[in-house]
Amino acid sequence: MALPACSIVIFGATGDLTKRKLIPALAKIPLAKSTEIVLIGRRADNAGLRNEFLAFTKDAKIAKRFRYIQMDFNKFDEYKNIEVKHDNRIFYLATGPESFPTITKYLERAGLASPKPARGWHRLVFEKPFGYDLQSAQKLNHELTQCFTEDQIYRIDHYLGKELVQNILVVRFSNPIFERLWNGRYVDNVQISVMEQHAVGSRGAYYDQSGALRDMVQNHLLQILSLIAMEAPTTAESGDVHDEKVKVLRQLRYVPDSLVLGQYAAGSISGKHVPDYKDEDGVGKRSRTETYAALALAIDNQRWMGTPFYLRTGKATGSSYAEVVMTFKRGSSLFHGKNGQPAPNKLILRIQPDEGMRLQFNLKGNDCCADPVLMDFSHKAEFGMNTPEAYERLLADVQRGDQTLFSRWDEVEHAWRIVDGLRKVHGKTGKLHAYRAGTSGPEEAKKLLARDGRSWHGQ
Ligand code: BG6
């Protein structure tokens, strides 16, 4: 379906996200001929700025659509400088959340965006983080919904735009062989891991106020979990999908004594020295911010009763990957594996890198025992190298008016409730385990699973 002509107005245009993600994504999607991109920032326009905008895309043609407006978006008077040529308008707030209420209010007051436009449509896109905790998120949402309606608000969680995350529902609900086994009767445990080799780098000042629970678990990991665990929606329409995701988030419960938080200490990754987290730029010398989190959650419903969901995420770890691993319960077997029982069946959804799916099952090896092998589907090998980036899909969906891959308010609210609860638990124990940069995280995370007679996949 062709994308409608519109004006895309980006606040925070000189920031990293706009240059690295938004402009390259806009350069790749088939925008309507007259769609314009209005870039708003505080810096003066100069020749260098245009090149900065183009630095991360190979397609310089996109620059023909640009218009740069220098302004202070905290000053209402300056909104009169914003001119847009289309009735269909997208306002993308790639700024910190502290600026969301002001920009939103001034857009409405200046008549640039309206809850009921006389012609066309007006949509607002908000980057994460959406608040810092439940209370601030509620306040923020209250302020935004004073001016606009939920169907105009697009809360970004870019993991939802990743190809393999989008695939979760298709795999689940178009394959009876998986669908029938997708419950606690057959699944022993589910592991969701999002590990990053990157240390905090230049984002220390932001990250030190956030930490792994708020930066990754509240959004990306809980969104993946809700897609894995939800019941079948009535249809694949946005409202039905969100309704089922919310139900799961409401049923989530923290498993007592299962929270492991860590902070990286100096180490090395791929031969490069990584400083201690506390020595990173912008980080407090006595910082207690966690750069690693592992925990177990239970879902109190019929489908998942007794099946733990283990989550972990960390910065400055030995390798970068995001995956979901479902380990199936063992059945009786005529054959032995190399070390006794045959290995359990596993379904591995690899979100990145090497997007794909793997199924672990047992075969006769060279001797007569049951050896685990992997049936391997590679997304790139099957569909080519041009898998769209998450932001391409999300930016196209805003233009189409499809909110399926955005977080609805009640999802965000329940996710904050869970994360606030976890932070309270941490407040009581106060434990923060050091791990060397370049390793897989603190030893305590291994003990968390060992205590249940399990281990992390790949450990
Ligand atoms: C962001 C977090 O939401 O996701 C970052 O704020 C993190 O800390 C990033 O590095 C990871 O995204 P991706 O797409 O690189 O896995």
CSV table of C-alpha atoms and ligand atoms in Angstrom, one decimal:
chain,number,residue,atom,x,y,z
A,1,MET,CA,0.0,0.0,0.0
A,2,ALA,CA,1.4,3.4,-1.0
A,3,LEU,CA,2.2,5.7,1.9
A,4,PRO,CA,0.1,8.8,2.2
A,5,ALA,CA,1.7,12.2,1.6
A,6,CYS,CA,2.4,14.0,4.9
A,7,SER,CA,4.7,16.3,6.8
A,8,ILE,CA,7.0,14.6,9.2
A,9,VAL,CA,8.3,17.0,11.8
A,10,ILE,CA,11.1,15.8,14.0
A,11,PHE,CA,12.0,17.5,17.3
A,12,GLY,CA,15.5,16.8,18.6
A,13,ALA,CA,16.7,16.6,15.0
A,14,THR,CA,20.4,17.2,15.8
A,15,GLY,CA,20.4,14.2,18.2
A,16,ASP,CA,22.0,10.9,17.6
A,17,LEU,CA,18.7,9.0,17.1
A,18,THR,CA,17.6,11.2,14.2
A,19,LYS,CA,21.0,10.9,12.4
A,20,ARG,CA,21.7,7.3,13.0
A,21,LYS,CA,18.2,5.8,12.8
A,22,LEU,CA,15.4,8.1,11.6
A,23,ILE,CA,16.9,9.7,8.5
A,24,PRO,CA,18.5,6.4,7.2
A,25,ALA,CA,15.1,4.7,7.8
A,26,LEU,CA,13.1,7.5,6.0
A,27,ALA,CA,15.6,7.3,3.1
A,28,LYS,CA,14.7,3.6,2.6
A,29,ILE,CA,10.9,3.6,2.8
A,30,PRO,CA,8.8,4.6,-0.2
A,31,LEU,CA,7.6,8.0,1.0
A,32,ALA,CA,5.0,9.7,-1.1
A,33,LYS,CA,6.4,12.2,-3.6
A,34,SER,CA,5.5,15.3,-1.8
A,35,THR,CA,6.2,14.1,1.8
A,36,GLU,CA,8.4,16.6,3.5
A,37,ILE,CA,10.7,16.2,6.5
A,38,VAL,CA,10.9,19.2,8.8
A,39,LEU,CA,13.9,19.0,11.2
A,40,ILE,CA,13.8,21.0,14.3
A,41,GLY,CA,16.8,21.6,16.6
A,42,ARG,CA,18.5,24.3,18.7
A,43,ARG,CA,21.7,24.5,16.7
A,44,ALA,CA,22.2,27.1,13.9
A,45,ASP,CA,21.9,25.7,10.4
A,46,ASN,CA,25.2,25.5,8.5
A,47,ALA,CA,26.6,23.5,5.7
A,48,GLY,CA,28.1,21.0,8.2
A,49,LEU,CA,24.7,20.2,9.7
A,50,ARG,CA,23.3,18.9,6.4
A,51,ASN,CA,26.2,16.5,6.0
A,52,GLU,CA,25.7,15.3,9.6
A,53,PHE,CA,22.1,14.4,8.7
A,54,LEU,CA,23.4,12.5,5.7
A,55,ALA,CA,26.3,10.8,7.4
A,56,PHE,CA,24.5,7.6,8.1
A,57,THR,CA,22.6,7.1,4.8
A,58,LYS,CA,23.9,6.3,1.4
A,59,ASP,CA,20.9,7.9,-0.3
A,60,ALA,CA,21.5,11.7,-0.5
A,61,LYS,CA,18.2,12.2,-2.4
A,62,ILE,CA,16.4,12.3,1.0
A,63,ALA,CA,18.0,15.8,1.5
A,64,LYS,CA,15.6,17.2,-1.1
A,65,ARG,CA,12.8,16.7,1.4
A,66,PHE,CA,14.6,18.4,4.3
A,67,ARG,CA,13.7,21.8,5.8
A,68,TYR,CA,15.6,22.7,9.0
A,69,ILE,CA,14.2,25.1,11.6
A,70,GLN,CA,16.3,26.4,14.4
A,71,MET,CA,14.2,27.1,17.4
A,72,ASP,CA,13.9,26.6,21.2
A,73,PHE,CA,11.0,24.3,21.6
A,74,ASN,CA,10.5,25.5,25.2
A,75,LYS,CA,9.4,28.9,23.8
A,76,PHE,CA,5.8,29.1,22.6
A,77,ASP,CA,6.5,32.1,20.5
A,78,GLU,CA,8.8,30.2,18.3
A,79,TYR,CA,6.2,27.7,17.2
A,80,LYS,CA,4.9,30.2,14.7
A,81,ASN,CA,8.1,29.5,12.7
A,82,ILE,CA,7.0,26.0,12.0
A,83,GLU,CA,5.3,25.7,8.7
A,84,VAL,CA,4.0,22.5,7.3
A,85,LYS,CA,2.5,22.0,3.9
A,86,HIS,CA,0.3,18.9,4.5
A,87,ASP,CA,-2.9,18.3,6.5
A,88,ASN,CA,-1.5,14.8,7.4
A,89,ARG,CA,1.1,15.4,10.1
A,90,ILE,CA,3.5,13.4,12.1
A,91,PHE,CA,5.3,15.0,15.1
A,92,TYR,CA,8.2,12.8,16.1
A,93,LEU,CA,9.5,13.7,19.6
A,94,ALA,CA,13.1,12.4,19.6
A,95,THR,CA,13.8,14.4,22.7
A,96,GLY,CA,14.1,13.5,26.4
A,97,PRO,CA,10.7,12.7,28.0
A,98,GLU,CA,11.0,15.9,30.1
A,99,SER,CA,10.2,17.9,27.0
A,100,PHE,CA,7.2,15.8,25.9
A,101,PRO,CA,4.5,17.7,27.8
A,102,THR,CA,5.8,21.2,26.7
A,103,ILE,CA,6.1,20.3,23.0
A,104,THR,CA,2.8,18.5,23.0
A,105,LYS,CA,1.0,21.4,24.7
A,106,TYR,CA,2.5,24.1,22.5
A,107,LEU,CA,1.8,22.1,19.3
A,108,GLU,CA,-1.8,22.0,20.2
A,109,ARG,CA,-1.9,25.6,21.4
A,110,ALA,CA,-0.2,26.8,18.2
A,111,GLY,CA,-2.8,25.0,16.1
A,112,LEU,CA,-0.2,22.7,14.5
A,113,ALA,CA,-1.7,19.6,15.9
A,114,SER,CA,-5.3,19.0,17.1
A,115,PRO,CA,-7.2,16.1,18.7
A,116,LYS,CA,-9.8,16.5,16.0
A,117,PRO,CA,-8.2,18.0,12.9
A,118,ALA,CA,-10.6,19.5,10.4
A,119,ARG,CA,-8.7,17.8,7.6
A,120,GLY,CA,-6.3,14.9,7.4
A,121,TRP,CA,-4.7,13.3,10.5
A,122,HIS,CA,-2.3,14.4,13.2
A,123,ARG,CA,-0.1,11.8,15.0
A,124,LEU,CA,2.5,12.1,17.7
A,125,VAL,CA,5.4,9.7,18.2
A,126,PHE,CA,7.2,9.5,21.5
A,127,GLU,CA,10.6,7.9,21.9
A,128,LYS,CA,11.4,5.9,25.0
A,129,PRO,CA,11.8,6.2,27.9
A,130,PHE,CA,8.2,6.9,28.6
A,131,GLY,CA,8.7,8.1,32.2
A,132,TYR,CA,11.2,7.0,34.8
A,133,ASP,CA,8.8,5.0,37.0
A,134,LEU,CA,5.1,4.4,37.3
A,135,GLN,CA,4.2,7.7,38.8
A,136,SER,CA,6.2,9.8,36.3
A,137,ALA,CA,4.8,7.8,33.4
A,138,GLN,CA,1.2,8.3,34.7
A,139,LYS,CA,1.8,12.0,35.0
A,140,LEU,CA,3.3,12.2,31.6
A,141,ASN,CA,0.5,10.2,30.0
A,142,HIS,CA,-2.1,12.4,31.8
A,143,GLU,CA,-0.5,15.5,30.4
A,144,LEU,CA,-0.4,14.1,26.8
A,145,THR,CA,-3.9,12.9,26.9
A,146,GLN,CA,-5.1,16.4,28.0
A,147,CYS,CA,-4.3,17.4,24.5
A,148,PHE,CA,-4.5,14.2,22.3
A,149,THR,CA,-6.2,10.9,22.1
A,150,GLU,CA,-4.7,7.4,22.5
A,151,ASP,CA,-5.2,6.7,18.8
A,152,GLN,CA,-2.9,9.7,18.0
A,153,ILE,CA,-0.2,8.6,20.4
A,154,TYR,CA,2.6,6.3,19.1
A,155,ARG,CA,4.9,5.1,21.9
A,156,ILE,CA,8.1,3.6,20.4
A,157,ASP,CA,9.6,0.4,21.5
A,158,HIS,CA,11.9,-0.3,18.6
A,159,TYR,CA,12.3,-4.0,19.5
A,160,LEU,CA,8.7,-4.4,18.3
A,161,GLY,CA,9.8,-3.4,14.8
A,162,LYS,CA,12.6,-6.0,14.7
A,163,GLU,CA,11.8,-8.7,12.1
A,164,LEU,CA,12.1,-11.7,14.4
A,165,VAL,CA,10.0,-10.0,17.2
A,166,GLN,CA,7.3,-9.4,14.6
A,167,ASN,CA,7.6,-13.0,13.7
A,168,ILE,CA,6.7,-14.3,17.1
A,169,LEU,CA,3.0,-14.1,16.5
A,170,VAL,CA,3.2,-15.5,13.0
A,171,VAL,CA,5.3,-18.5,14.2
A,172,ARG,CA,2.9,-19.1,17.1
A,173,PHE,CA,-0.4,-18.7,15.4
A,174,SER,CA,0.2,-20.2,11.9
A,175,ASN,CA,1.9,-23.4,12.9
A,176,PRO,CA,-0.2,-25.9,14.8
A,177,ILE,CA,2.9,-28.0,15.6
A,178,PHE,CA,4.2,-25.1,17.8
A,179,GLU,CA,0.9,-23.8,18.9
A,180,ARG,CA,-0.1,-27.0,20.6
A,181,LEU,CA,3.1,-27.3,22.6
A,182,TRP,CA,3.2,-23.6,23.6
A,183,ASN,CA,2.2,-24.0,27.2
A,184,GLY,CA,3.5,-25.2,30.6
A,185,ARG,CA,2.4,-28.7,30.0
A,186,TYR,CA,5.2,-29.1,27.5
A,187,VAL,CA,7.5,-26.1,28.1
A,188,ASP,CA,9.9,-26.4,31.0
A,189,ASN,CA,11.1,-22.8,31.0
A,190,VAL,CA,11.5,-19.8,28.8
A,191,GLN,CA,14.7,-17.6,28.7
A,192,ILE,CA,14.8,-14.1,27.2
A,193,SER,CA,18.3,-12.7,26.9
A,194,VAL,CA,19.3,-9.4,25.4
A,195,MET,CA,23.1,-9.0,25.8
A,196,GLU,CA,25.2,-6.1,24.6
A,197,GLN,CA,29.0,-6.0,24.1
A,198,HIS,CA,28.7,-2.2,24.1
A,199,ALA,CA,29.6,-0.5,27.4
A,200,VAL,CA,27.7,2.7,28.1
A,201,GLY,CA,30.1,4.8,26.1
A,202,SER,CA,28.9,8.4,25.6
A,203,ARG,CA,25.5,7.7,27.2
A,204,GLY,CA,26.8,7.6,30.8
A,205,ALA,CA,24.9,10.6,32.0
A,206,TYR,CA,21.5,9.2,30.8
A,207,TYR,CA,22.3,5.6,31.7
A,208,ASP,CA,23.4,6.3,35.3
A,209,GLN,CA,19.9,7.7,36.0
A,210,SER,CA,18.3,4.7,34.4
A,211,GLY,CA,20.0,1.3,34.7
A,212,ALA,CA,19.2,-2.1,33.1
A,213,LEU,CA,15.8,-2.6,34.7
A,214,ARG,CA,14.4,0.7,33.4
A,215,ASP,CA,16.4,1.0,30.2
A,216,MET,CA,15.8,-2.6,28.9
A,217,VAL,CA,13.5,-4.7,31.1
A,218,GLN,CA,10.6,-2.3,31.4
A,219,ASN,CA,10.2,-2.1,27.7
A,220,HIS,CA,12.1,-4.5,25.3
A,221,LEU,CA,12.2,-7.6,27.5
A,222,LEU,CA,8.7,-7.3,28.9
A,223,GLN,CA,7.3,-6.6,25.4
A,224,ILE,CA,9.0,-9.8,24.0
A,225,LEU,CA,7.7,-11.7,27.0
A,226,SER,CA,4.1,-10.6,26.4
A,227,LEU,CA,4.3,-11.7,22.8
A,228,ILE,CA,5.7,-15.1,23.7
A,229,ALA,CA,3.2,-15.7,26.6
A,230,MET,CA,-0.1,-14.1,25.4
A,231,GLU,CA,-3.2,-16.0,24.4
A,232,ALA,CA,-4.3,-16.0,20.8
A,233,PRO,CA,-5.9,-12.7,20.0
A,234,THR,CA,-9.3,-12.7,18.3
A,235,THR,CA,-7.8,-11.1,15.2
A,236,ALA,CA,-4.3,-9.8,14.3
A,237,GLU,CA,-5.7,-6.2,14.6
A,238,SER,CA,-3.9,-3.8,16.9
A,239,GLY,CA,-6.6,-3.6,19.6
A,240,ASP,CA,-7.0,-7.3,19.9
A,241,VAL,CA,-3.2,-7.9,20.1
A,242,HIS,CA,-2.8,-5.2,22.7
A,243,ASP,CA,-5.7,-6.6,24.8
A,244,GLU,CA,-4.0,-9.9,25.1
A,245,LYS,CA,-0.5,-8.5,25.8
A,246,VAL,CA,-2.0,-6.5,28.7
A,247,LYS,CA,-3.6,-9.5,30.2
A,248,VAL,CA,-0.2,-11.2,30.4
A,249,LEU,CA,1.5,-8.2,32.0
A,250,ARG,CA,-1.2,-8.1,34.6
A,251,GLN,CA,-0.7,-11.7,35.5
A,252,LEU,CA,3.1,-11.5,35.8
A,253,ARG,CA,4.6,-12.1,39.2
A,254,TYR,CA,8.1,-11.8,40.5
A,255,VAL,CA,9.5,-15.0,41.8
A,256,PRO,CA,10.8,-14.2,45.3
A,257,ASP,CA,14.6,-14.1,45.8
A,258,SER,CA,15.3,-14.2,42.0
A,259,LEU,CA,16.6,-10.8,41.3
A,260,VAL,CA,20.3,-10.5,40.4
A,261,LEU,CA,21.7,-7.1,39.6
A,262,GLY,CA,25.3,-6.4,38.6
A,263,GLN,CA,27.6,-3.6,37.5
A,264,TYR,CA,30.6,-4.1,35.2
A,265,ALA,CA,34.1,-3.7,36.4
A,266,ALA,CA,37.1,-3.0,34.1
A,267,GLY,CA,37.9,-5.7,31.6
A,268,SER,CA,38.4,-6.2,27.9
A,269,ILE,CA,36.2,-6.9,25.0
A,270,SER,CA,37.6,-8.0,21.6
A,271,GLY,CA,41.1,-7.0,22.9
A,272,LYS,CA,40.0,-3.4,23.8
A,273,HIS,CA,40.1,-2.2,27.4
A,274,VAL,CA,36.8,-1.3,28.9
A,275,PRO,CA,36.9,1.0,32.0
A,276,ASP,CA,35.1,0.3,35.2
A,277,TYR,CA,31.5,1.5,34.9
A,278,LYS,CA,32.1,4.1,37.6
A,279,ASP,CA,34.9,5.6,35.5
A,280,GLU,CA,32.8,6.1,32.4
A,281,ASP,CA,32.0,9.7,31.4
A,282,GLY,CA,28.9,11.0,33.1
A,283,VAL,CA,28.7,8.2,35.7
A,284,GLY,CA,28.9,9.0,39.4
A,285,LYS,CA,32.0,7.7,41.2
A,286,ARG,CA,29.9,6.0,43.8
A,287,SER,CA,27.2,4.9,41.3
A,288,ARG,CA,24.9,2.0,42.4
A,289,THR,CA,23.3,1.8,39.0
A,290,GLU,CA,22.9,-1.7,37.6
A,291,THR,CA,24.3,-2.5,34.1
A,292,TYR,CA,23.1,-6.1,34.3
A,293,ALA,CA,19.8,-7.7,35.5
A,294,ALA,CA,18.7,-11.3,35.7
A,295,LEU,CA,15.4,-12.4,37.2
A,296,ALA,CA,12.6,-14.9,37.2
A,297,LEU,CA,8.9,-14.1,36.6
A,298,ALA,CA,5.9,-16.4,36.9
A,299,ILE,CA,2.6,-16.0,35.0
A,300,ASP,CA,-0.4,-16.9,37.1
A,301,ASN,CA,-2.6,-18.4,34.5
A,302,GLN,CA,-3.6,-21.8,33.3
A,303,ARG,CA,-1.2,-21.8,30.3
A,304,TRP,CA,1.9,-21.0,32.2
A,305,MET,CA,1.3,-22.2,35.7
A,306,GLY,CA,4.7,-23.7,36.9
A,307,THR,CA,6.8,-22.5,33.9
A,308,PRO,CA,9.3,-19.8,34.9
A,309,PHE,CA,10.3,-17.0,32.5
A,310,TYR,CA,14.0,-16.1,33.1
A,311,LEU,CA,15.0,-12.7,31.8
A,312,ARG,CA,18.5,-11.3,31.6
A,313,THR,CA,20.1,-8.3,30.0
A,314,GLY,CA,23.5,-6.6,30.4
A,315,LYS,CA,26.0,-4.2,29.0
A,316,ALA,CA,29.7,-4.8,28.3
A,317,THR,CA,29.2,-8.6,28.1
A,318,GLY,CA,31.3,-11.0,26.1
A,319,SER,CA,29.0,-11.0,23.1
A,320,SER,CA,26.0,-9.2,21.7
A,321,TYR,CA,22.8,-11.1,21.0
A,322,ALA,CA,19.1,-11.2,21.7
A,323,GLU,CA,17.2,-14.4,21.8
A,324,VAL,CA,14.3,-16.3,23.2
A,325,VAL,CA,14.9,-19.9,24.2
A,326,MET,CA,12.1,-22.3,25.0
A,327,THR,CA,13.2,-25.5,26.6
A,328,PHE,CA,10.7,-28.3,26.4
A,329,LYS,CA,10.2,-30.9,29.1
A,330,ARG,CA,11.9,-34.2,28.7
A,331,GLY,CA,9.8,-37.3,27.8
A,332,SER,CA,10.7,-41.0,28.2
A,333,SER,CA,13.4,-42.1,25.8
A,334,LEU,CA,14.6,-45.5,24.5
A,335,PHE,CA,18.0,-44.0,24.0
A,336,HIS,CA,20.7,-42.4,26.0
A,337,GLY,CA,22.4,-39.1,25.3
A,338,LYS,CA,26.2,-38.8,25.6
A,339,ASN,CA,25.8,-37.7,29.3
A,340,GLY,CA,22.9,-39.8,30.3
A,341,GLN,CA,19.4,-38.5,29.4
A,342,PRO,CA,19.0,-37.1,25.8
A,343,ALA,CA,19.2,-33.4,25.6
A,344,PRO,CA,15.9,-31.5,25.9
A,345,ASN,CA,14.2,-30.1,22.8
A,346,LYS,CA,14.7,-26.4,22.4
A,347,LEU,CA,13.2,-23.8,20.2
A,348,ILE,CA,15.5,-20.8,19.8
A,349,LEU,CA,14.2,-17.5,18.3
A,350,ARG,CA,17.3,-15.5,17.4
A,351,ILE,CA,16.3,-11.8,17.3
A,352,GLN,CA,19.8,-10.6,16.5
A,353,PRO,CA,22.4,-11.0,15.0
A,354,ASP,CA,21.8,-13.9,12.6
A,355,GLU,CA,18.1,-13.5,12.7
A,356,GLY,CA,16.4,-16.9,12.5
A,357,MET,CA,15.0,-19.9,14.4
A,358,ARG,CA,16.6,-23.1,15.5
A,359,LEU,CA,15.0,-26.3,16.7
A,360,GLN,CA,17.2,-28.6,18.8
A,361,PHE,CA,16.3,-32.3,18.6
A,362,ASN,CA,18.1,-35.6,18.9
A,363,LEU,CA,19.4,-37.8,16.2
A,364,LYS,CA,21.5,-40.9,16.0
A,365,GLY,CA,25.1,-39.7,16.1
A,366,ASN,CA,28.1,-41.8,14.9
A,367,ASP,CA,27.7,-44.1,17.8
A,368,CYS,CA,24.3,-45.3,18.8
A,369,CYS,CA,23.3,-42.6,21.2
A,370,ALA,CA,20.9,-39.7,20.8
A,371,ASP,CA,22.9,-36.6,19.9
A,372,PRO,CA,21.4,-33.1,19.9
A,373,VAL,CA,21.4,-31.3,16.5
A,374,LEU,CA,20.0,-28.0,15.3
A,375,MET,CA,17.5,-27.5,12.5
A,376,ASP,CA,18.4,-24.0,11.4
A,377,PHE,CA,16.4,-21.4,9.6
A,378,SER,CA,18.3,-18.2,8.7
A,379,HIS,CA,16.1,-15.2,7.9
A,380,LYS,CA,18.8,-13.6,5.7
A,381,ALA,CA,19.6,-16.8,3.8
A,382,GLU,CA,15.9,-17.3,3.0
A,383,PHE,CA,14.7,-13.7,2.4
A,384,GLY,CA,17.9,-11.9,1.4
A,385,MET,CA,20.1,-9.3,3.1
A,386,ASN,CA,17.5,-6.5,2.8
A,387,THR,CA,15.6,-7.2,6.0
A,388,PRO,CA,14.1,-3.8,7.0
A,389,GLU,CA,15.5,-2.1,10.0
A,390,ALA,CA,13.1,-1.7,12.9
A,391,TYR,CA,12.7,2.0,12.4
A,392,GLU,CA,11.8,1.6,8.7
A,393,ARG,CA,8.8,-0.6,9.6
A,394,LEU,CA,7.8,1.7,12.5
A,395,LEU,CA,8.0,4.9,10.6
A,396,ALA,CA,6.0,3.4,7.7
A,397,ASP,CA,3.4,2.1,10.3
A,398,VAL,CA,2.9,5.6,11.7
A,399,GLN,CA,2.2,6.9,8.2
A,400,ARG,CA,-0.3,4.0,7.7
A,401,GLY,CA,-1.9,4.6,11.1
A,402,ASP,CA,-1.2,1.1,12.3
A,403,GLN,CA,-0.5,1.0,16.1
A,404,THR,CA,0.1,-2.7,16.4
A,405,LEU,CA,3.8,-2.4,16.9
A,406,PHE,CA,3.7,0.5,19.4
A,407,SER,CA,3.1,0.2,23.1
A,408,ARG,CA,-0.3,1.0,24.3
A,409,TRP,CA,-0.6,3.0,27.5
A,410,ASP,CA,-1.9,0.2,29.7
A,411,GLU,CA,1.0,-2.0,28.6
A,412,VAL,CA,3.5,0.7,29.6
A,413,GLU,CA,1.7,1.2,32.9
A,414,HIS,CA,1.7,-2.5,33.9
A,415,ALA,CA,5.3,-2.8,32.8
A,416,TRP,CA,6.3,0.1,35.1
A,417,ARG,CA,4.3,-1.5,37.9
A,418,ILE,CA,6.5,-4.6,37.6
A,419,VAL,CA,9.7,-2.7,37.3
A,420,ASP,CA,8.9,-0.5,40.2
A,421,GLY,CA,8.3,-3.7,42.2
A,422,LEU,CA,11.7,-5.1,41.2
A,423,ARG,CA,13.4,-1.8,42.2
A,424,LYS,CA,11.7,-2.0,45.6
A,425,VAL,CA,13.0,-5.5,46.1
A,426,HIS,CA,16.5,-4.2,45.2
A,427,GLY,CA,16.1,-1.3,47.5
A,428,LYS,CA,15.6,-3.8,50.4
A,429,THR,CA,18.6,-6.1,49.5
A,430,GLY,CA,20.8,-3.5,48.0
A,431,LYS,CA,23.0,-6.2,46.5
A,432,LEU,CA,24.9,-5.3,43.3
A,433,HIS,CA,27.3,-7.9,42.0
A,434,ALA,CA,30.4,-6.9,40.1
A,435,TYR,CA,31.3,-8.7,36.8
A,436,ARG,CA,34.3,-8.2,34.6
A,437,ALA,CA,33.5,-6.5,31.3
A,438,GLY,CA,33.7,-9.1,28.6
A,439,THR,CA,32.2,-11.9,30.6
A,440,SER,CA,28.7,-13.2,30.5
A,441,GLY,CA,27.7,-11.4,33.7
A,442,PRO,CA,27.8,-12.0,37.5
A,443,GLU,CA,28.2,-15.6,38.7
A,444,GLU,CA,25.0,-15.1,40.8
A,445,ALA,CA,23.0,-15.2,37.6
A,446,LYS,CA,24.2,-18.7,36.9
A,447,LYS,CA,23.3,-19.7,40.5
A,448,LEU,CA,19.8,-18.3,40.0
A,449,LEU,CA,19.1,-21.1,37.4
A,450,ALA,CA,21.3,-23.7,39.1
A,451,ARG,CA,19.1,-23.4,42.2
A,452,ASP,CA,16.2,-24.6,40.0
A,453,GLY,CA,18.3,-27.4,38.4
A,454,ARG,CA,18.6,-25.5,35.1
A,455,SER,CA,21.2,-23.4,33.3
A,456,TRP,CA,21.2,-20.5,30.8
A,457,HIS,CA,21.2,-21.6,27.2
A,458,GLY,CA,24.7,-21.6,25.9
A,459,GLN,CA,26.3,-21.3,29.3
B,1,BG6,C1,17.8,1.1,23.7
B,1,BG6,C2,18.5,1.3,25.1
B,1,BG6,O1,16.4,1.2,24.0
B,1,BG6,O2,18.1,-0.1,23.2
B,1,BG6,C3,20.0,1.1,24.8
B,1,BG6,O3,18.2,2.6,25.6
B,1,BG6,C4,20.3,-0.2,24.1
B,1,BG6,O4,20.7,1.2,26.1
B,1,BG6,C5,19.4,-0.3,22.9
B,1,BG6,O5,21.7,-0.2,23.8
B,1,BG6,C6,19.6,-1.7,22.2
B,1,BG6,O6,19.0,-1.7,21.0
B,1,BG6,P1,19.5,-2.6,19.8
B,1,BG6,O7,18.5,-2.4,18.7
B,1,BG6,O8,20.9,-2.1,19.5
B,1,BG6,O9,19.6,-4.0,20.3
